[in-house]
XYZ file of N, CA and C in Angstrom:
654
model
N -65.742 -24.122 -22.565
C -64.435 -24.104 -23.223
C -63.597 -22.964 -22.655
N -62.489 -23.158 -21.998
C -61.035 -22.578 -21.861
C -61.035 -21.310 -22.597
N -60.664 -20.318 -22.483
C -60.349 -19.086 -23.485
C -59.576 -18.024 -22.937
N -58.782 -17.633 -23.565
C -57.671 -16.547 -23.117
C -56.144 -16.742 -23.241
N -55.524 -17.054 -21.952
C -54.270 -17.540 -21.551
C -53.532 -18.366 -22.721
N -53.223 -18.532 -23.375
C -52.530 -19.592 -23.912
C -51.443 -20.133 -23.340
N -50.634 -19.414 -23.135
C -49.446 -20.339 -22.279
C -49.648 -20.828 -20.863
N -48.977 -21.757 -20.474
C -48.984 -22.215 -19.344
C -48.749 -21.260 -18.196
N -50.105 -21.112 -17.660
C -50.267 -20.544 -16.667
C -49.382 -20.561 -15.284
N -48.614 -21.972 -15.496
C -47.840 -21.843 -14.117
C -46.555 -20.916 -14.196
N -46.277 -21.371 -15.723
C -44.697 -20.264 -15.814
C -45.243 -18.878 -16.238
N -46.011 -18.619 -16.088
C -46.712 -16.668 -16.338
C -46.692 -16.629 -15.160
N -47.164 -17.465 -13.965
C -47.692 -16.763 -12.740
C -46.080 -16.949 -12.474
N -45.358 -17.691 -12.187
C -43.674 -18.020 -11.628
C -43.037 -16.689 -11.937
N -43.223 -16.367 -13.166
C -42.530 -15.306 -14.136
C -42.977 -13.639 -13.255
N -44.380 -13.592 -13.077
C -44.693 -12.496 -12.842
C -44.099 -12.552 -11.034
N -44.676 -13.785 -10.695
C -43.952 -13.328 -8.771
C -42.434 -13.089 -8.759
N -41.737 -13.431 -9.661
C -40.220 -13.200 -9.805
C -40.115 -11.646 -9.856
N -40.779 -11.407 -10.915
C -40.393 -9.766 -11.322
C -41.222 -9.003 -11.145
N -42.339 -9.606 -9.293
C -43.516 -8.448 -9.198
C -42.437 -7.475 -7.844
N -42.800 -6.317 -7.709
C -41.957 -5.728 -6.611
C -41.976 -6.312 -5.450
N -43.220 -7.468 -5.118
C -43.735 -7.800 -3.657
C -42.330 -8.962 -3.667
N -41.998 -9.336 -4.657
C -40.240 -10.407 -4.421
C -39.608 -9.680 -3.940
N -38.797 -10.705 -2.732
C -37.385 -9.882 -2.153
C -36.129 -9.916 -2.686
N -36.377 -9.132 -3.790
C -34.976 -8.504 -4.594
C -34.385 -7.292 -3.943
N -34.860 -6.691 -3.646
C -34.694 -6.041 -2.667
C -34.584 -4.251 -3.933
N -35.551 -4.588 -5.482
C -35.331 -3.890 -6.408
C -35.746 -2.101 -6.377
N -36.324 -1.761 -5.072
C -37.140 -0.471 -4.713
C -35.798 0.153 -4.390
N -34.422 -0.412 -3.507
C -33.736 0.286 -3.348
C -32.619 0.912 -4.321
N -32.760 0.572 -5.585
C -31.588 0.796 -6.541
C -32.688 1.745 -7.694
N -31.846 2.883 -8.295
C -32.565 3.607 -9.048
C -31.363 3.652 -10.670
N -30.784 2.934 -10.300
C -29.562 2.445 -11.732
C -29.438 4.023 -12.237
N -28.688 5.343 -11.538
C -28.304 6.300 -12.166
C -29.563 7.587 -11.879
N -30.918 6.569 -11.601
C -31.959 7.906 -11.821
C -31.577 8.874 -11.035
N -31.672 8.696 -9.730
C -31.502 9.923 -8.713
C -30.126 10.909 -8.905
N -29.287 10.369 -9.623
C -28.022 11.674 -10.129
C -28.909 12.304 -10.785
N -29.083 11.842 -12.451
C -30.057 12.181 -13.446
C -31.411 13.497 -13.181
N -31.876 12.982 -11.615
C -33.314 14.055 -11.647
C -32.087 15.221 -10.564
N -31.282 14.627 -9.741
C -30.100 15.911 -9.137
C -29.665 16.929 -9.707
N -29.408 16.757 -11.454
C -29.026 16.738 -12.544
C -29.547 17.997 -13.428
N -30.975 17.695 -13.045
C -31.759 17.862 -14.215
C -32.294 17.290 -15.507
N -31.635 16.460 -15.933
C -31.911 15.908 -17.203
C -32.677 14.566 -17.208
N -33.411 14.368 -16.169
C -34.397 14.140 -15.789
C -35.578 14.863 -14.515
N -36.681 15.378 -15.633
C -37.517 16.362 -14.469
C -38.778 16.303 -14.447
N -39.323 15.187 -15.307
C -41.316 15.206 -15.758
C -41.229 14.150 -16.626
N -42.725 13.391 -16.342
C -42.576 12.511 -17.108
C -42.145 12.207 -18.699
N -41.945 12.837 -19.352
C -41.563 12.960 -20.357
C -40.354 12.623 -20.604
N -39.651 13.337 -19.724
C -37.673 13.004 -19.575
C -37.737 12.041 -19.008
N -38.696 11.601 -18.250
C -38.600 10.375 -17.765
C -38.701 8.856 -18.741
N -39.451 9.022 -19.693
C -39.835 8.043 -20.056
C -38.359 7.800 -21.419
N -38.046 9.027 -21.707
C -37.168 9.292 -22.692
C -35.966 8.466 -22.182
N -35.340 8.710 -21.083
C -34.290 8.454 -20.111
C -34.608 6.925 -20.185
N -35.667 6.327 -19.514
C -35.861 4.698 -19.432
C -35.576 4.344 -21.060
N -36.438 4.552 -22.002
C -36.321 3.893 -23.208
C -34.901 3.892 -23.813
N -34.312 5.035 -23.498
C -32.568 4.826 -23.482
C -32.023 3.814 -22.974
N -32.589 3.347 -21.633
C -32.016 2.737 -21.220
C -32.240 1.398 -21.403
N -33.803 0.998 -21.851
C -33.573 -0.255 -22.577
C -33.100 -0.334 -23.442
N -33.604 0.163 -24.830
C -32.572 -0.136 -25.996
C -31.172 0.159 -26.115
N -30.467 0.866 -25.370
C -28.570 1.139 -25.226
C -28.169 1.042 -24.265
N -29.004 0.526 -22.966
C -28.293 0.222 -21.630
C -28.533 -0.790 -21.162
N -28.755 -1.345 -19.901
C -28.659 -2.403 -18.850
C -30.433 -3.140 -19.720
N -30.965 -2.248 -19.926
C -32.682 -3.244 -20.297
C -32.055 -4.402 -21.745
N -31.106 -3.580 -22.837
C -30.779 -4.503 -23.385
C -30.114 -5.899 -22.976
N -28.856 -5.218 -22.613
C -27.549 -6.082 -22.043
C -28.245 -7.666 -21.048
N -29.442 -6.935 -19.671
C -29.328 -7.627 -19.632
C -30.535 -8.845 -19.427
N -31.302 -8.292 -21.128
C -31.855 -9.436 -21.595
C -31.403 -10.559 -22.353
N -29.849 -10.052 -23.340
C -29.263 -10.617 -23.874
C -28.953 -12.049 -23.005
N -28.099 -11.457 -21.927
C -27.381 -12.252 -20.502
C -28.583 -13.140 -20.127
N -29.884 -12.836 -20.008
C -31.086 -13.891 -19.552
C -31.058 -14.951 -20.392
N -31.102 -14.561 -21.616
C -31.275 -15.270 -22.477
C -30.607 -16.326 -22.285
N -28.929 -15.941 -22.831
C -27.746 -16.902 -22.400
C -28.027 -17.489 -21.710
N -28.173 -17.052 -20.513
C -28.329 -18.247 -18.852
C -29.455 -19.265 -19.435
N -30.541 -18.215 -19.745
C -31.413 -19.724 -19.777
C -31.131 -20.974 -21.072
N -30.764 -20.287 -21.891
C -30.281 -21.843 -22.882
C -28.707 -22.740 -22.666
N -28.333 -21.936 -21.631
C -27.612 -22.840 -20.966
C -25.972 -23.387 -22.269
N -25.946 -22.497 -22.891
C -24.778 -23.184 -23.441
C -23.382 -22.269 -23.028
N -23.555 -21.762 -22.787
C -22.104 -20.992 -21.704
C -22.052 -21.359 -20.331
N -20.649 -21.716 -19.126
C -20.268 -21.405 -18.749
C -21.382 -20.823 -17.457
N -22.096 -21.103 -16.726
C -22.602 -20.329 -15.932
C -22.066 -19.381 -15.005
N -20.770 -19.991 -14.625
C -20.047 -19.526 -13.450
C -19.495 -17.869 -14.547
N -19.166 -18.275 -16.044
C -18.231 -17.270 -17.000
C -19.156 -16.126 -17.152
N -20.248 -16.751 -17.479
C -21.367 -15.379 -17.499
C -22.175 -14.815 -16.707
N -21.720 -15.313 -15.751
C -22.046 -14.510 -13.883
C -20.656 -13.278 -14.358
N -19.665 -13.667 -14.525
C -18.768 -12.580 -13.965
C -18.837 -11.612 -15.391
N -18.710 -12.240 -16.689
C -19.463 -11.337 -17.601
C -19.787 -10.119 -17.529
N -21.894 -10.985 -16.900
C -22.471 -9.935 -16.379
C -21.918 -9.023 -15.713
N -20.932 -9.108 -14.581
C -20.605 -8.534 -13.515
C -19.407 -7.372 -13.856
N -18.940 -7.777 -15.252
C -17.580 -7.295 -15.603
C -18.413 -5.535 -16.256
N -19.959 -6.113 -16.962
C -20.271 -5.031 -17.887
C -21.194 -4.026 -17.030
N -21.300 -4.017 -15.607
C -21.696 -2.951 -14.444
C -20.502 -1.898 -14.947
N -20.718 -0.636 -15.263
C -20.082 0.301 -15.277
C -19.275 1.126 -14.071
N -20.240 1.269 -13.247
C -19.479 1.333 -11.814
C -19.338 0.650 -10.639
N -19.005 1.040 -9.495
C -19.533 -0.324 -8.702
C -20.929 -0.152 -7.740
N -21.497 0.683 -8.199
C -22.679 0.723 -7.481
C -23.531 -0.209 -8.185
N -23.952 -0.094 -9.726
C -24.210 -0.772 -10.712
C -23.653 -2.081 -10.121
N -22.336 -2.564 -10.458
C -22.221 -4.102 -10.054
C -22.733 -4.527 -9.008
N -22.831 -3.550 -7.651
C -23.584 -4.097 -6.778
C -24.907 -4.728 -6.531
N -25.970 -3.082 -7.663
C -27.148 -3.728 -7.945
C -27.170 -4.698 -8.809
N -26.843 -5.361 -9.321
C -27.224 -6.570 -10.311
C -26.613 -7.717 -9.341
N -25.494 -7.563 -8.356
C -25.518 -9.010 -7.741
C -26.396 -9.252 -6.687
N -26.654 -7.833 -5.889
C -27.413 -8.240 -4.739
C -29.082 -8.552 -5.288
N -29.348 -8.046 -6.505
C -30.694 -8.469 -7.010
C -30.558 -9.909 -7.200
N -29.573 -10.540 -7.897
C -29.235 -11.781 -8.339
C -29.244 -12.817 -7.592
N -28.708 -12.343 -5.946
C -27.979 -13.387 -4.928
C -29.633 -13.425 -3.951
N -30.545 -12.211 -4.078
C -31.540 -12.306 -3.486
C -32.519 -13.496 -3.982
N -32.537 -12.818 -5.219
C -33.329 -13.837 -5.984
C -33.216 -15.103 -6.139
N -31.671 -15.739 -6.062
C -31.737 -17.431 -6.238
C -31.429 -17.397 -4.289
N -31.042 -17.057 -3.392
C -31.774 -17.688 -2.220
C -32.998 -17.605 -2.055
N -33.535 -16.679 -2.341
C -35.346 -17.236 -2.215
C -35.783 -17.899 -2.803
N -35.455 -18.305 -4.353
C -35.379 -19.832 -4.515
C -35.120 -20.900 -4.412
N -33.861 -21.179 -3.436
C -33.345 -22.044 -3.193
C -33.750 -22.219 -2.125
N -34.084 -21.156 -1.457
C -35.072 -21.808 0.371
C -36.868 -21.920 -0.273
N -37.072 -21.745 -1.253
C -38.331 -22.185 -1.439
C -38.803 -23.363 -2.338
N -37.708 -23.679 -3.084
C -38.035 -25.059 -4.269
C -36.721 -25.839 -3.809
N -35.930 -25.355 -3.183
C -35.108 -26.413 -3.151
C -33.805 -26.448 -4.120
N -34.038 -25.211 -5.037
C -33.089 -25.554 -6.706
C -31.778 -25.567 -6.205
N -30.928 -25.975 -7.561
C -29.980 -25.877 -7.328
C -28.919 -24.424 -8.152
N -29.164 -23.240 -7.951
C -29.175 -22.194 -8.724
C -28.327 -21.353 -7.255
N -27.016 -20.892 -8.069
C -25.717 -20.194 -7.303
C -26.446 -18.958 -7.775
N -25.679 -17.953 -6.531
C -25.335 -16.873 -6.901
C -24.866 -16.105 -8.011
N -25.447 -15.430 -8.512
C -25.051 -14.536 -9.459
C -25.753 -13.164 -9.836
N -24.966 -12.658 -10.734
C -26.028 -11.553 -10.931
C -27.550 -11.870 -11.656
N -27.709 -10.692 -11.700
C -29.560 -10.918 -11.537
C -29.876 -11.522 -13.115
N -29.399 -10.861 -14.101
C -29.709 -11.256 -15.205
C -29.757 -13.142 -15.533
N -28.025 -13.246 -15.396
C -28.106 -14.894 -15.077
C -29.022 -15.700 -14.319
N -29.337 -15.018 -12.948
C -29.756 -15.836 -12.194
C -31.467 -16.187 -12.639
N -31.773 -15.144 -13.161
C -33.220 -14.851 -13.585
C -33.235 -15.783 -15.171
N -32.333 -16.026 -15.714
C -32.354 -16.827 -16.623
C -32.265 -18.199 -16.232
N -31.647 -18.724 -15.282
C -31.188 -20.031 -15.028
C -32.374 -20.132 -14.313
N -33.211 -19.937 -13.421
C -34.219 -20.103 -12.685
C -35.198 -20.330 -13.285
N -35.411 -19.812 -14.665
C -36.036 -19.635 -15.489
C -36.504 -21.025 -16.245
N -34.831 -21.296 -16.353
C -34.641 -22.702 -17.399
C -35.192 -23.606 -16.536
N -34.796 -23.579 -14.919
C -35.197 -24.896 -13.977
C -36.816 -24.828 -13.980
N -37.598 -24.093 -13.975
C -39.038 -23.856 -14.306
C -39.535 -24.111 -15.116
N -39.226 -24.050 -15.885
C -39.479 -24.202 -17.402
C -40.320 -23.262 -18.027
N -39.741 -21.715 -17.473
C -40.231 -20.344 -18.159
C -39.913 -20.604 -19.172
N -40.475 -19.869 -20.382
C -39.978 -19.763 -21.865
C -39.538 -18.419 -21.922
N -38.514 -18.319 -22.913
C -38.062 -17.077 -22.606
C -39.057 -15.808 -23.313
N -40.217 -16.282 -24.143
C -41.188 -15.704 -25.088
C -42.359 -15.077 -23.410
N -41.753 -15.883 -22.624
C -42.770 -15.234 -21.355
C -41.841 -14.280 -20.572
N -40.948 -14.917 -20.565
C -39.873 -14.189 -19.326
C -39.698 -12.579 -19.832
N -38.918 -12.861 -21.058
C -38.106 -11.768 -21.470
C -38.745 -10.421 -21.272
N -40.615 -10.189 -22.105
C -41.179 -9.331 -21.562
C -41.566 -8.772 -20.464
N -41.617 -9.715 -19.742
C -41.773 -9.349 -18.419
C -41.005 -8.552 -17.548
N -40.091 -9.178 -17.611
C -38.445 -8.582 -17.626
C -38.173 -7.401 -17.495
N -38.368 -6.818 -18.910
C -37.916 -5.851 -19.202
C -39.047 -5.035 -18.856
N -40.256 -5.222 -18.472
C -41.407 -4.226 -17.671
C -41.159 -4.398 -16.744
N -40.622 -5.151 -15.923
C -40.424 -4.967 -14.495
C -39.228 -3.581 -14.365
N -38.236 -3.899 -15.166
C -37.537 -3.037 -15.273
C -37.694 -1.446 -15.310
N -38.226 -1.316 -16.717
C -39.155 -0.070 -16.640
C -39.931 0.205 -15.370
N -40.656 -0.575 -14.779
C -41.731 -0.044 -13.503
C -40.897 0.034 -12.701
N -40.005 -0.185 -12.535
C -39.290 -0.185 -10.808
C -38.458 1.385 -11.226
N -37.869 1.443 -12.639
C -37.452 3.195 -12.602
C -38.448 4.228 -12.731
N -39.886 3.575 -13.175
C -40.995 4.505 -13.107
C -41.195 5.011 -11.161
N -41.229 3.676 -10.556
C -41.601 3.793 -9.500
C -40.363 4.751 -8.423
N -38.875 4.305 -9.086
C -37.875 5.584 -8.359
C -38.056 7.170 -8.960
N -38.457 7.256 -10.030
C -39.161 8.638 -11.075
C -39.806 9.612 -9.884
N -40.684 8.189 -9.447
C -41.908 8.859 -8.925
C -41.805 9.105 -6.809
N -40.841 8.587 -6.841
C -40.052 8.635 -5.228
C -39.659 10.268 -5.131
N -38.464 10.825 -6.806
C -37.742 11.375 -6.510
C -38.425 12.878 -7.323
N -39.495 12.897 -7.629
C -40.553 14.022 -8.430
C -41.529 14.089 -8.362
N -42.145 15.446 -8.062
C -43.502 15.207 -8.293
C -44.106 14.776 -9.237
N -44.204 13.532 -9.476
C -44.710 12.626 -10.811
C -46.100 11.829 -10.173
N -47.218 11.961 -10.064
C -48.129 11.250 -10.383
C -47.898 9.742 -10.644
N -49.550 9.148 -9.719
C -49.249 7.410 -10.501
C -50.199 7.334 -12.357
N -50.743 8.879 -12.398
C -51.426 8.311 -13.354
C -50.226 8.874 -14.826
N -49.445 9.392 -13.718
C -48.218 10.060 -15.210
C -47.144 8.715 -15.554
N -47.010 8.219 -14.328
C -46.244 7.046 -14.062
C -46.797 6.154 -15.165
N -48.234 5.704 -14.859
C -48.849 4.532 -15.983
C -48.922 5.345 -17.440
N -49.094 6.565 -17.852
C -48.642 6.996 -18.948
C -47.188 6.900 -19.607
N -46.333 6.719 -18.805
C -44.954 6.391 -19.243
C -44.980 5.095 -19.826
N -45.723 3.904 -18.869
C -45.309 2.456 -18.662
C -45.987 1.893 -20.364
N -47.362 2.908 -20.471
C -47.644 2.338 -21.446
C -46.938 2.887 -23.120
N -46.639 3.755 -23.013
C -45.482 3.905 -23.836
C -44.789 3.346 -23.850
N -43.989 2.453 -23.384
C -42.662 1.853 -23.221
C -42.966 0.585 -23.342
N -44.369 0.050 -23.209
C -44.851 -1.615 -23.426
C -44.099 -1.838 -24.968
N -44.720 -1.353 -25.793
C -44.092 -1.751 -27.247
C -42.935 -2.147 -27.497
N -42.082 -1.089 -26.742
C -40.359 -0.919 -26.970
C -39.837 -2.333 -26.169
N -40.569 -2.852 -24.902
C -40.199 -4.102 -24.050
C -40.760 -5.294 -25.078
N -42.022 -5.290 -25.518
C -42.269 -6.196 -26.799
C -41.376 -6.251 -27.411
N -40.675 -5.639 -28.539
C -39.999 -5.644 -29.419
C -38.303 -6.220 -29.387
N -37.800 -5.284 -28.202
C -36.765 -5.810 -27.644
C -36.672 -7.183 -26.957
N -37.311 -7.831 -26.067
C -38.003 -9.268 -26.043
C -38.205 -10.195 -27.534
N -38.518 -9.706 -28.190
C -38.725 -10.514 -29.468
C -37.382 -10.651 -29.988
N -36.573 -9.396 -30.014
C -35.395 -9.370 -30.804
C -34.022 -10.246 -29.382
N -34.227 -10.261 -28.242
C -33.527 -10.949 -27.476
C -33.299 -12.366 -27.282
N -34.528 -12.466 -27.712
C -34.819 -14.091 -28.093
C -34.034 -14.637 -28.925
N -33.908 -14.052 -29.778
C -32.653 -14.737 -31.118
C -31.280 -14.211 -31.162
N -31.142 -13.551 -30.372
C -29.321 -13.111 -29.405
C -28.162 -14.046 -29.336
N -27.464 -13.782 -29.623
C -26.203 -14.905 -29.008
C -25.252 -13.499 -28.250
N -24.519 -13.922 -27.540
C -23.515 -13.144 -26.854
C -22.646 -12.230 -27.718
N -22.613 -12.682 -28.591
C -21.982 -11.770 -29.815
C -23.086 -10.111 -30.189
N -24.235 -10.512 -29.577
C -25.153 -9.137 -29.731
C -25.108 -8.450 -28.912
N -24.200 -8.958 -27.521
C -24.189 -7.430 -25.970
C -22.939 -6.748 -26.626
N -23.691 -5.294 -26.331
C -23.169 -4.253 -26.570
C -23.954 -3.220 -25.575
N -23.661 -1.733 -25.511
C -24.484 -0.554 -24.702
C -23.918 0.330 -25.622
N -24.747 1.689 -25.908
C -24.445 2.945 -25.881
C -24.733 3.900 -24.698
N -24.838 3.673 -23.198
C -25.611 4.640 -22.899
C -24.869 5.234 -21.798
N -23.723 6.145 -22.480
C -22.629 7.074 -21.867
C -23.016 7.151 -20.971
N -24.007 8.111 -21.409
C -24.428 9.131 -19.786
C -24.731 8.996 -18.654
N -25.924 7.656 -18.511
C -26.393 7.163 -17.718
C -25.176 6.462 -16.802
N -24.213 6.000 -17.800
C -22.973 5.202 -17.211
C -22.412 6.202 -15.921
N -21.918 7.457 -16.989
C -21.513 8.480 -15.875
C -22.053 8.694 -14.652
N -23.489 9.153 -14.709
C -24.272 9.575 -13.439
C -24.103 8.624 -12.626
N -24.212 7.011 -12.949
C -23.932 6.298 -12.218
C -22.568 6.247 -11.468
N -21.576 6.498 -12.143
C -20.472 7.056 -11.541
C -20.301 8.100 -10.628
N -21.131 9.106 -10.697
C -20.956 10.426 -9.501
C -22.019 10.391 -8.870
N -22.838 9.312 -8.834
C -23.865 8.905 -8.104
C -22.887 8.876 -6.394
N -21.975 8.068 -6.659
C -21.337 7.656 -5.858
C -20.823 9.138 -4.263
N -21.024 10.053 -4.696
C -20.918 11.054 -3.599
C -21.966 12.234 -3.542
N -23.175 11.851 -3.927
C -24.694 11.992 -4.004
C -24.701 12.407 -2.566
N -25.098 13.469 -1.961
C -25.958 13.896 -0.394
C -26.583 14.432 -0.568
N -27.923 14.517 0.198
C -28.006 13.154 0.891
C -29.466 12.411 -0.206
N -29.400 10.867 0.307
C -29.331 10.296 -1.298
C -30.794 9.366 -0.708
N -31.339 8.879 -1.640
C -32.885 8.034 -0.990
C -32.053 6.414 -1.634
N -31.598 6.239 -2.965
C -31.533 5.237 -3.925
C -29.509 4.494 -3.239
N -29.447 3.240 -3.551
C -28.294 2.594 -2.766
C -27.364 3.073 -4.573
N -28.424 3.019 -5.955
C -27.223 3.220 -7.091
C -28.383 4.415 -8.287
């Protein structure tokens, strides 16, 4: 007898090669604000580190744009409206950049590998609509999601500090709960729930922009 897995194994494995780093999103080069932040100071050890990410899911881009996944994948807006949406709520334009070039990576490598029929957009949408053509559930996606998220700023953390991989996986597992929870609560979202608080991060991302000399593209 079968034991473990419950869900369909094909959309867990789809789900995880989407949002493992070995996909060409091209997600190692964007640090969404970190590298101002550790320039800064106010990010300097794992601790500020992990503080800084969990900000940033629950009042920044980890919320926003699970909300936006969501949307895309149930498909009752506008795809083309909530591409630019997404694109409108990038705070600067380094930010807008990373979310389209993650977005535009991600549905051509799907589209030269299945064939779909999934446009350009930013990443959130596109990762939702790809989602829907698969037939990810969003009870698989969403978490995932939002840990990929977390690991890829663990993994710029750890580019731009002496941070350890075993301080790194001490962060990640702190922050599992907070991606649970937020995933659970994204699930039952309508567009009427995007919102951000997360000033600061907004800013850095803003004076990111004349950063020398710099490892991260935002």
């Amino acid at each position: 007898m079968r034991t473990g897995i419950t869900v369909d194994d094909g959309a867990l494995l789809l789900a995880a090669r989407w949002l493992s780093p070995a996909f060409p999103t091209g997600a190692f080069a964007w640090s969404h604000g970190l590298e101002q932040a550790v320039a800064e100071g106010a990010v300097r050890d794992g601790t500020t580190l992990r503080l800084w990410i969990a900000a940033l899911l629950r009042h920044g881009a980890g919320w926003t744009d699970a909300v936006l996944t969501a949307a895309a994948w149930r498909g009752e807006e506008d795809l083309a409206e909530l591409a630019e949406l997404a694109a409108a709520l990038a705070p600067s334009p380094e930010r807008r950049e990373e979310t389209l070039a993650q977005g535009a990576a991600l549905a051509a490598t799907l589209r030269a590998v299945h064939g779909w029929d999934l446009p350009d957009a930013s990443w959130p949408v596109a990762l939702g609509r790809a989602a829907r053509l698969a037939g990810v559930p969003l009870s698989v996606l969403l978490p995932l999601a939002l840990q990929a998220f977390a690991t890829n700023l663990v993994a710029a953390g750890q580019r731009l500090m002496p941070l350890g991989q075993t301080e790194g996986q001490r962060a990640l597992v702190a922050l599992g709960p907070l991606c649970t929870a937020l995933a659970v609560e994204a699930e039952r979202t309508t567009l009427e729930d995007l919102g951000g608080a997360a000033f600061w991060p907004d800013i850095l991302s803003l004076r990111h922009e004349t950063l020398e000399p710099r490892l991260f593209r935002s």
